[in-house]
PDB file of C-alpha atoms in Angstrom:
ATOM      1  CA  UNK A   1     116.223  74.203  76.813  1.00  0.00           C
ATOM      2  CA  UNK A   2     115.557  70.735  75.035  1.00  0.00           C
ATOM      3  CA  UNK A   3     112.150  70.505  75.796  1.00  0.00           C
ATOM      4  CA  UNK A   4     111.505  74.320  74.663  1.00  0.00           C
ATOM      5  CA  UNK A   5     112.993  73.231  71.127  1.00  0.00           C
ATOM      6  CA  UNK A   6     110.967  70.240  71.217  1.00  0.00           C
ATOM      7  CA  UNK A   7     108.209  72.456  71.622  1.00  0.00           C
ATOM      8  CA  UNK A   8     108.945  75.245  69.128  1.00  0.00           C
ATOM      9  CA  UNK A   9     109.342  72.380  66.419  1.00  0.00           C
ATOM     10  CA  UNK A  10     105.871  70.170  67.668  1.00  0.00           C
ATOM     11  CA  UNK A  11     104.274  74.148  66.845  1.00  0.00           C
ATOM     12  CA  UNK A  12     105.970  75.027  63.973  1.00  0.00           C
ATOM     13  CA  UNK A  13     105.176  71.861  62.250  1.00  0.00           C
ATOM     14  CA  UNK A  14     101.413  72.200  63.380  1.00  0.00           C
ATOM     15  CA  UNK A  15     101.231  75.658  61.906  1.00  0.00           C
ATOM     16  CA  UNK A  16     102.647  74.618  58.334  1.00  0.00           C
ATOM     17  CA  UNK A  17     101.325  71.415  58.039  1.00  0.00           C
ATOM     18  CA  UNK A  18      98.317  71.323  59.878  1.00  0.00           C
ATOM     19  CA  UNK A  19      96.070  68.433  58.691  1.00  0.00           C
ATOM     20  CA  UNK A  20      98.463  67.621  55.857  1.00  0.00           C
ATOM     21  CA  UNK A  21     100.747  69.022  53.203  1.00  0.00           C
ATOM     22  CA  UNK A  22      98.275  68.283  50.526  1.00  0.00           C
ATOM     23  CA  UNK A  23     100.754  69.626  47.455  1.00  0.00           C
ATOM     24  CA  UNK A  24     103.144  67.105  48.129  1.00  0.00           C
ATOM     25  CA  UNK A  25     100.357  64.102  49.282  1.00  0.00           C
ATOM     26  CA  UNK A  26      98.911  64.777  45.656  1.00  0.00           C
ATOM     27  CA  UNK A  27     101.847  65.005  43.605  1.00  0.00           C
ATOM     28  CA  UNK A  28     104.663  62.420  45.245  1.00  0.00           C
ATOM     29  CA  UNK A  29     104.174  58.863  45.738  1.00  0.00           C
ATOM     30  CA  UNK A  30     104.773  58.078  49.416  1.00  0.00           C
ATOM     31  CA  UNK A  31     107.507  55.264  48.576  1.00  0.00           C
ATOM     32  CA  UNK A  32     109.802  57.911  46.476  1.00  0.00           C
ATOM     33  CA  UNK A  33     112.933  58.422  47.721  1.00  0.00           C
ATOM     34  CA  UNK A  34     115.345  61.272  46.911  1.00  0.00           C
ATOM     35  CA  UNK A  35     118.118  63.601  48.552  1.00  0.00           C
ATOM     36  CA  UNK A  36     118.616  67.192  48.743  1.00  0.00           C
ATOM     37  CA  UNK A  37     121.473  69.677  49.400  1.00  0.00           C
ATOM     38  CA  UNK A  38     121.902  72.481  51.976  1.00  0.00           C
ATOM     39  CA  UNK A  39     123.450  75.471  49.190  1.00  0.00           C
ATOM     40  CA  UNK A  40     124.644  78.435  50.705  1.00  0.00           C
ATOM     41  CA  UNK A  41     124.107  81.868  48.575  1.00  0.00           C
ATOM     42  CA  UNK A  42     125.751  84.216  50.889  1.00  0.00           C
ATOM     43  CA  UNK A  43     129.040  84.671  52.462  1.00  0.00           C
ATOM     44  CA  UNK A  44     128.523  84.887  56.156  1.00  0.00           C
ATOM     45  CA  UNK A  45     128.687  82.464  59.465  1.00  0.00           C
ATOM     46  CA  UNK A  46     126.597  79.188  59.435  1.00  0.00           C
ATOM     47  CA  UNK A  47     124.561  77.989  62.385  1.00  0.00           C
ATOM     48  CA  UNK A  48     121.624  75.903  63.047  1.00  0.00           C
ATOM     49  CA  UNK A  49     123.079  72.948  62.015  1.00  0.00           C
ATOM     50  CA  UNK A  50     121.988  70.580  64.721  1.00  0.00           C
ATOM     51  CA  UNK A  51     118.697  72.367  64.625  1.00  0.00           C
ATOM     52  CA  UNK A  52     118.288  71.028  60.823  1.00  0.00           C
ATOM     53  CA  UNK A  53     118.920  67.634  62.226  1.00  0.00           C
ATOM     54  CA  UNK A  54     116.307  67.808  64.991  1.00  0.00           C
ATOM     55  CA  UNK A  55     113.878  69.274  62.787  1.00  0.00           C
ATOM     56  CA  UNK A  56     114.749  66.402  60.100  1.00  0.00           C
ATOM     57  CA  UNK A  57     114.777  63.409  62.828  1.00  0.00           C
ATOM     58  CA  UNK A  58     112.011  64.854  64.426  1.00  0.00           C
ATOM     59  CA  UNK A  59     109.280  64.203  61.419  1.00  0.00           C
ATOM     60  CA  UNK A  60     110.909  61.200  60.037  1.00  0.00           C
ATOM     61  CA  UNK A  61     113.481  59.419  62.050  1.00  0.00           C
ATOM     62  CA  UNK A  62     114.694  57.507  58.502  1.00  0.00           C
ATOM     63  CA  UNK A  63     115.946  61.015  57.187  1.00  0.00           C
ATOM     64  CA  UNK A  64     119.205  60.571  56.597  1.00  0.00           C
ATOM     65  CA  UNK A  65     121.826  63.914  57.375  1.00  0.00           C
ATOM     66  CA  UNK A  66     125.192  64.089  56.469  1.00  0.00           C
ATOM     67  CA  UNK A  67     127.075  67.209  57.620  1.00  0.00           C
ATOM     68  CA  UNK A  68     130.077  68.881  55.639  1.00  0.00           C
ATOM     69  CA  UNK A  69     130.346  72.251  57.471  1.00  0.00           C
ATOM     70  CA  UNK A  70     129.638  72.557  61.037  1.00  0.00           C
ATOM     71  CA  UNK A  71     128.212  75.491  62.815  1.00  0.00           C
ATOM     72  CA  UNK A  72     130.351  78.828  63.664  1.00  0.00           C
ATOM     73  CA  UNK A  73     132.112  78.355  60.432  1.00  0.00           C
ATOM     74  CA  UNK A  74     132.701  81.098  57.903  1.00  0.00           C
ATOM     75  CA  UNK A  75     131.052  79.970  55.033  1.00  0.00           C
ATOM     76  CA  UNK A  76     131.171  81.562  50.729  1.00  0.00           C
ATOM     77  CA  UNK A  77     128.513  81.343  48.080  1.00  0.00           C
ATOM     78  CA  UNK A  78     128.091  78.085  46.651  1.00  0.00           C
ATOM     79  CA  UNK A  79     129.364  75.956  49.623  1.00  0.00           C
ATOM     80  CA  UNK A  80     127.335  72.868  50.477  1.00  0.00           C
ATOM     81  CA  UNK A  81     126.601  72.734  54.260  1.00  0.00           C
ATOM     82  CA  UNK A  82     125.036  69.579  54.777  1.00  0.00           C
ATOM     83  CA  UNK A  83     123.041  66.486  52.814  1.00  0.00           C
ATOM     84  CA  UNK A  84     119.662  65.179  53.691  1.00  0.00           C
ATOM     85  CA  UNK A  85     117.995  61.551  51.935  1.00  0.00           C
ATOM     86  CA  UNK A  86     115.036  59.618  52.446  1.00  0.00           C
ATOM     87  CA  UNK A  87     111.218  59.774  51.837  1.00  0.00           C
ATOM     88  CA  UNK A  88     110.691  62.849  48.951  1.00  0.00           C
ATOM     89  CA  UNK A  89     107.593  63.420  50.921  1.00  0.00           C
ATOM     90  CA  UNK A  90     109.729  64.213  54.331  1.00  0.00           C
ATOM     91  CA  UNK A  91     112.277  66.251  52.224  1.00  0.00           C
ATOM     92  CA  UNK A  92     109.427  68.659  50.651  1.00  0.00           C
ATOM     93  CA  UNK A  93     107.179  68.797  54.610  1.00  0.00           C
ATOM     94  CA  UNK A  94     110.568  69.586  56.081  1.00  0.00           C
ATOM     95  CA  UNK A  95     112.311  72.136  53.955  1.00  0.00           C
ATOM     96  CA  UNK A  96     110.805  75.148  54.922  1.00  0.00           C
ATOM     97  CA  UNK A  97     110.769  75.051  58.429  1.00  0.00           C
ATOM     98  CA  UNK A  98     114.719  74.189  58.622  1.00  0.00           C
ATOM     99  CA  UNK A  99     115.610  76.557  55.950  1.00  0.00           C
ATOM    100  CA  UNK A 100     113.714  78.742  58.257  1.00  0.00           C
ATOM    101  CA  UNK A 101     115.688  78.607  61.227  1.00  0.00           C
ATOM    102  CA  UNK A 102     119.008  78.192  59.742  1.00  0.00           C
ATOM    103  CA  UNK A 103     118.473  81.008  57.946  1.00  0.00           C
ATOM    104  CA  UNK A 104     118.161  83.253  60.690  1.00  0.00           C
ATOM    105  CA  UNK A 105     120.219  81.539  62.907  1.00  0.00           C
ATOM    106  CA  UNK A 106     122.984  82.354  60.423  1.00  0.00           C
ATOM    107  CA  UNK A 107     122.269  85.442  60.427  1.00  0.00           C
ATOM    108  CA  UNK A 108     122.690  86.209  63.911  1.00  0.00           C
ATOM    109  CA  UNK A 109     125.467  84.250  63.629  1.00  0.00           C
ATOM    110  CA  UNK A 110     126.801  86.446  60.834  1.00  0.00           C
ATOM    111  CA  UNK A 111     126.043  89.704  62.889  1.00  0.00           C
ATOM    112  CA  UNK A 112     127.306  88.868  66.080  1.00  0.00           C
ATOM    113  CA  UNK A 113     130.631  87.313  64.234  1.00  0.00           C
ATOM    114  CA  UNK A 114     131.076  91.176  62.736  1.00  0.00           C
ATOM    115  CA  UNK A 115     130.628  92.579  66.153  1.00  0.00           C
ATOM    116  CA  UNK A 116     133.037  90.086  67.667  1.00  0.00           C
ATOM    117  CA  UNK A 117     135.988  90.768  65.472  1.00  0.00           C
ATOM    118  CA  UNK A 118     135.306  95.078  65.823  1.00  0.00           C
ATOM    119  CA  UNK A 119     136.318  94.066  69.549  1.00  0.00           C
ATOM    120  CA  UNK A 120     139.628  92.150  69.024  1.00  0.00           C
ATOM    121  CA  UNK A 121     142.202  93.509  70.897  1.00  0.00           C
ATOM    122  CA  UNK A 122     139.857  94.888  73.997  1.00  0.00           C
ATOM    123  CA  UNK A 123     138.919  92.980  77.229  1.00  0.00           C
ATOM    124  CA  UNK A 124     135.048  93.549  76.338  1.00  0.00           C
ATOM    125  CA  UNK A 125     132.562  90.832  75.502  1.00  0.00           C
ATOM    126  CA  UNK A 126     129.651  91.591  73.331  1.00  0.00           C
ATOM    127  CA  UNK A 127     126.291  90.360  74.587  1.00  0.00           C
ATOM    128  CA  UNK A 128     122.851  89.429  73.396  1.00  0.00           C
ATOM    129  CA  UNK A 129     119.190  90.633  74.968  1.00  0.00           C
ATOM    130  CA  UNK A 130     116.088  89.210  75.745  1.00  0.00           C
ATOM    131  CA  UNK A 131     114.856  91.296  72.475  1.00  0.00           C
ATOM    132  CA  UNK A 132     114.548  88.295  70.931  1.00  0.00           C
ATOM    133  CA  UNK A 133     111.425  86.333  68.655  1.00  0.00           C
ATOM    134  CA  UNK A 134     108.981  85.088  71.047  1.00  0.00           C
ATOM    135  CA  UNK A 135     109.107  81.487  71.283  1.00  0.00           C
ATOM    136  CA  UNK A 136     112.979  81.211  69.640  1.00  0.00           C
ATOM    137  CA  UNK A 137     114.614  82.852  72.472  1.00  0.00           C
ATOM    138  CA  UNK A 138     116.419  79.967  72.980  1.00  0.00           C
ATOM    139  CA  UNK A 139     117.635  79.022  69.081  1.00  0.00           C
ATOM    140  CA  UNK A 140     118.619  82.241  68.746  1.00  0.00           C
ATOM    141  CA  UNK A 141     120.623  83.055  71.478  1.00  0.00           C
ATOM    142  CA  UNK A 142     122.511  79.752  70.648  1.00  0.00           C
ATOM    143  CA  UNK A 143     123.086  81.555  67.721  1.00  0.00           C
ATOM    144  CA  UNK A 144     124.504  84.378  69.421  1.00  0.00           C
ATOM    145  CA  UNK A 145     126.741  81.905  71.217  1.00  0.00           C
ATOM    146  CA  UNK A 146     127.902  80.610  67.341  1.00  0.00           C
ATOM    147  CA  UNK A 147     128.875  83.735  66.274  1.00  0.00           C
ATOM    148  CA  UNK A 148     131.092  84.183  69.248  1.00  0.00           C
ATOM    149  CA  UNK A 149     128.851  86.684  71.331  1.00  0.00           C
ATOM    150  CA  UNK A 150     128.132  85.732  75.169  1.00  0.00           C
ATOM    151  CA  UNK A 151     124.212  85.246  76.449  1.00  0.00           C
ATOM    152  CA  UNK A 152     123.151  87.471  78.954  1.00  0.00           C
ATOM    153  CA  UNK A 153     120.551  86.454  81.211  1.00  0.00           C
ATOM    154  CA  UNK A 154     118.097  83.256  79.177  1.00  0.00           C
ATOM    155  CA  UNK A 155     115.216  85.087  80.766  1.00  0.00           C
ATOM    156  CA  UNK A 156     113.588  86.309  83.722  1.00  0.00           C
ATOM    157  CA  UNK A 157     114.371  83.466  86.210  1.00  0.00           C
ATOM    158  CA  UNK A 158     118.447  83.322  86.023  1.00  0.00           C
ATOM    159  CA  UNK A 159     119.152  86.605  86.570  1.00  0.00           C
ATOM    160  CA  UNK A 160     118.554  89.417  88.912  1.00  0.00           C
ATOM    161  CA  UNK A 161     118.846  92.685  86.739  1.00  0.00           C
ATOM    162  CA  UNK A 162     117.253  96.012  88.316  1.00  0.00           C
ATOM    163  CA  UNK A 163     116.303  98.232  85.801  1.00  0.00           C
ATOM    164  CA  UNK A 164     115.175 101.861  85.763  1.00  0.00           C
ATOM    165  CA  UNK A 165     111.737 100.830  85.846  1.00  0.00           C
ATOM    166  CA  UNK A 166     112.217  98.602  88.789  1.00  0.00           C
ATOM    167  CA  UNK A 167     114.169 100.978  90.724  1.00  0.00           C
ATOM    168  CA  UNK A 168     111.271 103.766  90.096  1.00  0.00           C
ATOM    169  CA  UNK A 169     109.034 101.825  91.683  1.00  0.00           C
ATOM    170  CA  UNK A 170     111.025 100.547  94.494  1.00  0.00           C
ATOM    171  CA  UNK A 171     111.315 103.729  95.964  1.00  0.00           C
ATOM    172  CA  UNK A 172     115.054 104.405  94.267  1.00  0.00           C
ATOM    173  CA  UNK A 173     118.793 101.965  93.488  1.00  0.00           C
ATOM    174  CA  UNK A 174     119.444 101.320  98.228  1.00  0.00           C
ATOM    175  CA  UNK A 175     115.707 100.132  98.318  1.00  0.00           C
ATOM    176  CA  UNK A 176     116.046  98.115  94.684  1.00  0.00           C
ATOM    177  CA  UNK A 177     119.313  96.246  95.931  1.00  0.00           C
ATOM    178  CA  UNK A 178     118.705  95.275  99.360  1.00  0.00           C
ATOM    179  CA  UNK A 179     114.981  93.891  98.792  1.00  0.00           C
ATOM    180  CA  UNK A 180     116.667  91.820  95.900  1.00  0.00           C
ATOM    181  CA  UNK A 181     119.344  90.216  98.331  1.00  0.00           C
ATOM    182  CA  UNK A 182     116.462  89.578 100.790  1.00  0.00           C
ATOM    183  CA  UNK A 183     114.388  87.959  98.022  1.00  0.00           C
ATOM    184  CA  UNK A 184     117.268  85.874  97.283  1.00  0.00           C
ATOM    185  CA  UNK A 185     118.403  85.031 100.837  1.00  0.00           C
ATOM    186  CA  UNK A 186     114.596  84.216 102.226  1.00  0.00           C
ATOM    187  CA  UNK A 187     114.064  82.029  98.729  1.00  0.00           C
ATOM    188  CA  UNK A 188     117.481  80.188  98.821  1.00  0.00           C
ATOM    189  CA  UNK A 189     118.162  81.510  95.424  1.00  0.00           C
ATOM    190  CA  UNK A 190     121.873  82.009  93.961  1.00  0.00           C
ATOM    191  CA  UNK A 191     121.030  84.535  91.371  1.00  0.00           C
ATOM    192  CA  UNK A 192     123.982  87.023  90.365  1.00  0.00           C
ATOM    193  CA  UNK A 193     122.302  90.629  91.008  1.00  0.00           C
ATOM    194  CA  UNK A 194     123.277  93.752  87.758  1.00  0.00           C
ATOM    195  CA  UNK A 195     121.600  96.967  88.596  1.00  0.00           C
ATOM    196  CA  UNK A 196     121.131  99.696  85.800  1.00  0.00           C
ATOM    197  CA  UNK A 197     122.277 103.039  86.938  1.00  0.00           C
ATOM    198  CA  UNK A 198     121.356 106.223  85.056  1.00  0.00           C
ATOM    199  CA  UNK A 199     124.163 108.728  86.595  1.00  0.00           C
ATOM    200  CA  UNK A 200     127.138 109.073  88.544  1.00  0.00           C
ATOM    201  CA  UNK A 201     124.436 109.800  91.595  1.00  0.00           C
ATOM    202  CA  UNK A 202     123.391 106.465  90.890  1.00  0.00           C
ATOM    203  CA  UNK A 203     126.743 104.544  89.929  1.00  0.00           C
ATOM    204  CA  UNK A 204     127.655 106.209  93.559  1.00  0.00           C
ATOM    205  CA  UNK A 205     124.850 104.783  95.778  1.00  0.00           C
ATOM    206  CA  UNK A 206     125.047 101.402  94.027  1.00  0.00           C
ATOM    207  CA  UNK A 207     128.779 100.868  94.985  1.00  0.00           C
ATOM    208  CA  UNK A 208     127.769 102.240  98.312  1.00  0.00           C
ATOM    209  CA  UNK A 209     125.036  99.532  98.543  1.00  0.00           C
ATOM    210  CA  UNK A 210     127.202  96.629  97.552  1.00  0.00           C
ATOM    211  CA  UNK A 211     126.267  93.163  97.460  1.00  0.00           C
ATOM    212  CA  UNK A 212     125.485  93.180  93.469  1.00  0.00           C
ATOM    213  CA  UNK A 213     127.811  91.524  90.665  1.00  0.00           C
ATOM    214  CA  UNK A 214     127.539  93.888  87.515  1.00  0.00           C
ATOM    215  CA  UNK A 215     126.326  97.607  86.722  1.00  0.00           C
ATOM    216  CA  UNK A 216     125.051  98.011  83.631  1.00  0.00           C
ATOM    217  CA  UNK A 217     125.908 102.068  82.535  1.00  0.00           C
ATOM    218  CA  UNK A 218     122.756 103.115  80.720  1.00  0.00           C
ATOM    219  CA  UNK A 219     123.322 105.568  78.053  1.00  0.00           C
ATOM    220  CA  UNK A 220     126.296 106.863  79.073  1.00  0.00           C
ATOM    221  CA  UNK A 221     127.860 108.773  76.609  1.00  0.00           C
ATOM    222  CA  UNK A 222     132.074 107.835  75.764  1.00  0.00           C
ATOM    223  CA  UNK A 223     133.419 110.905  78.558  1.00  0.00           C
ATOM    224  CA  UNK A 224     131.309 109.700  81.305  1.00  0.00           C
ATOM    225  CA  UNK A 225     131.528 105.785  80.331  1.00  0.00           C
ATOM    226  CA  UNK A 226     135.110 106.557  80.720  1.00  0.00           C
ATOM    227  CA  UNK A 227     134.546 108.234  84.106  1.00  0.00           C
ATOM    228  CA  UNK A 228     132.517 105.706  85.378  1.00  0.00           C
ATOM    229  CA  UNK A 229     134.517 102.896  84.879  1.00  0.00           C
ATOM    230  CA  UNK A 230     137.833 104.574  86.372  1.00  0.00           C
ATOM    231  CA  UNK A 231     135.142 104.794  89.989  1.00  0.00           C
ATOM    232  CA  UNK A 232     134.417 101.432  89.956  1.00  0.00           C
ATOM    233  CA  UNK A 233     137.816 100.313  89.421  1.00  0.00           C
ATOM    234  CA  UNK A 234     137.358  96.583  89.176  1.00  0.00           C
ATOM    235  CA  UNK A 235     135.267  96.493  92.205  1.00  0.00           C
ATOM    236  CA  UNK A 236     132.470  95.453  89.727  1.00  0.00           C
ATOM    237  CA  UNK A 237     131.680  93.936  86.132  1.00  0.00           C
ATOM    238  CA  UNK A 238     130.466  96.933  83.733  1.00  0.00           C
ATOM    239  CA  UNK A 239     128.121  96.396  81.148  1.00  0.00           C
ATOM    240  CA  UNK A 240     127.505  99.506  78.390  1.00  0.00           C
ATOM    241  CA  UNK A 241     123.452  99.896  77.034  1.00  0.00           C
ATOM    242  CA  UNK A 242     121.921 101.830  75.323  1.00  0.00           C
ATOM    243  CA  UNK A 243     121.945 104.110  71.811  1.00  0.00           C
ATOM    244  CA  UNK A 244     125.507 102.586  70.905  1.00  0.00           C
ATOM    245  CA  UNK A 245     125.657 101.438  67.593  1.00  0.00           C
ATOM    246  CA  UNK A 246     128.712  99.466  65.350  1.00  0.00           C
ATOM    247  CA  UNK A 247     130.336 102.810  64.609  1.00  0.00           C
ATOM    248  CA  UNK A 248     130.668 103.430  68.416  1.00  0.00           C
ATOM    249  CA  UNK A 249     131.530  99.874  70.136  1.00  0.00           C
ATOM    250  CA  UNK A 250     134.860  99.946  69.480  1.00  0.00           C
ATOM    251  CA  UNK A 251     135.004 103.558  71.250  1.00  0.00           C
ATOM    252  CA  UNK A 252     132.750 101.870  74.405  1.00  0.00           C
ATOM    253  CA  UNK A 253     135.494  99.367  74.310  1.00  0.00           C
ATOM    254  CA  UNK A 254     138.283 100.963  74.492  1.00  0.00           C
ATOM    255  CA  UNK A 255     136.918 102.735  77.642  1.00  0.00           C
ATOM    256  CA  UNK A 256     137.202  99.542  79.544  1.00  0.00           C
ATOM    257  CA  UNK A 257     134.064  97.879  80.082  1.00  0.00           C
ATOM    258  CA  UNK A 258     133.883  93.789  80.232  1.00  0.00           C
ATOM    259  CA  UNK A 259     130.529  93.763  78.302  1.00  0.00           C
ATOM    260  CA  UNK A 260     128.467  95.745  75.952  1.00  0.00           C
ATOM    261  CA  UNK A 261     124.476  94.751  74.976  1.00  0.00           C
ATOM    262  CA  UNK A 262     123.457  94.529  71.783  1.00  0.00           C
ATOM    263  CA  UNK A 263     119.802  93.915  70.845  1.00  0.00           C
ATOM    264  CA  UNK A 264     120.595  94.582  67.603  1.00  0.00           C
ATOM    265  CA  UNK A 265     121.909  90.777  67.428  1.00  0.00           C
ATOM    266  CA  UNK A 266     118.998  89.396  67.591  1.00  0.00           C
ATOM    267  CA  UNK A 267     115.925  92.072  66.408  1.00  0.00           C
ATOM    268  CA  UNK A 268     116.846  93.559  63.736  1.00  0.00           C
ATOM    269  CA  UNK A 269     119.023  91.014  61.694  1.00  0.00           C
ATOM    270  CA  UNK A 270     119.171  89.843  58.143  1.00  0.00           C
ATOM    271  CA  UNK A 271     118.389  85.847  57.626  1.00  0.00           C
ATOM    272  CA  UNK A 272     121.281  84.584  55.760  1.00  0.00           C
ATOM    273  CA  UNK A 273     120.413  83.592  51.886  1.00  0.00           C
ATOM    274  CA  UNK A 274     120.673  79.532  51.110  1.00  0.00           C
ATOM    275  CA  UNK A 275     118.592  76.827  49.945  1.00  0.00           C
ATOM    276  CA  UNK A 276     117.750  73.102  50.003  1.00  0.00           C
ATOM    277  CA  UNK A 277     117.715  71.917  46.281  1.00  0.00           C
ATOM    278  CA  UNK A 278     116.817  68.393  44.666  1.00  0.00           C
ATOM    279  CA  UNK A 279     120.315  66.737  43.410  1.00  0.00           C
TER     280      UNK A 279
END
């Protein structure tokens, strides 16, 4: 994960500044010094905090960063998240890049945090996608993780989940599962295994099958989601997908499942509104 951030930063610098922020090399002498002020301008959740200050130390080491409020806090217009001082020129190259990702990582943040408390009082866990901004996967699920949601899978390689496309072309859900637990028996792998079921003809043969750790009830309406889980009875984890929106989780809640997707936590969100001003 480290070196991926390392990585998004070394790009996203090279994209902005390329050969040289030549507003700021014209305009501000390179021994100014100066300090700036994180200013929030919306209510919501903050995160990306410790992103700022990797960005910061990453293109000038000598940037100082002093931190009032830390990420996963509930933040209000006007608050003052954090402090930066040191070379003007490093203040100006910097800005837009960690105003960037702290905006949207607050705003996941923000989203997930509503979606969280529409679940208090039920067992079930809301949980992020891989529908996610290629190349941020991993700042944004951390995000996710802020706001009190829980990651699903990072990516392809530390997970096993079968989904209708994959059991298509298997040959159907018996063939899907048991050439998955031979992959991960002749590889040495310890992968947890989800399969994605699409009926109760499905749900059926997958708890025949066995050997999997979570099924993953796609587009089940609330009577059959219902249904479903009362059949698997705790023999499995259930996860809910697909065409539920905030004005139906609490309803796929309540019928018992431990987890319910959301790609809406990370594709579709608004970047939360705050600034880095000159004080």
């Amino acid at each position: 994960m480290d070196q991926l951030i390392d990585e998004l930063i070394k790009l996203a610098f090279a994209e902005d500044v390329g050969d040289g922020d030549h507003t700021t090399l014209s305009c501000i002498p390179e021994t100014a010094m100066g300090r700036s002020q994180l200013i929030i301008k919306e209510d919501g959740v903050l995160a990306g905090v410790e992103m700022a200050k990797r960005i910061f130390h990453h293109f000038d080491p000598s940037l100082k960063v002093t931190v009032f409020i830390q990420d996963g806090t509930e933040v209000k217009v006007g608050d003052i998240a954090l402090r930066v001082e040191g070379k003007v020129q490093s203040l100006l190259q910097t800005e837009r890049l960690m105003l960037n990702v702290m905006q949207r990582m607050s705003g996941i943040a923000t989203t997930t945090r509503k979606y969280v408390k529409a679940l208090e009082g039920t067992k079930t866990r809301v949980l992020d996608t891989r529908k996610t901004t290629p190349g941020m996967r991993m700042i944004e699920k951390e995000a996710v993780k802020i706001g009190g949601g829980v990651n699903h899978r990072i990516g392809l390689f530390d997970m096993i989940l079968l989904k209708d496309n994959h059991v298509d072309f298997a040959g159907g859900i018996t063939q899907a599962i048991t050439r998955a637990q031979d992959y991960l028996k002749a590889k040495g792998k310890d992968l947890k295994i989800e399969i994605e079921v699409r009926n109760f003809d499905e749900l059926e043969e997958a708890m025949r099958v066995g050997g999997i750790d979570r099924i993953m009830l796609d587009n089940f309406n609330i009577e059959n989601t219902k249904e479903a889980v009362r059949r698997i009875a705790g023999r499995f984890e259930t996860e809910s997908s697909g065409g539920i929106t905030f004005a139906t989780l609490r309803d796929y809640a309540e019928c018992g499942v431990d987890y319910i997707s959301v790609g809406a936590l990370t594709h579709s969100v608004k970047s939360l509104d705050m600034s880095l001003k000159a004080f």
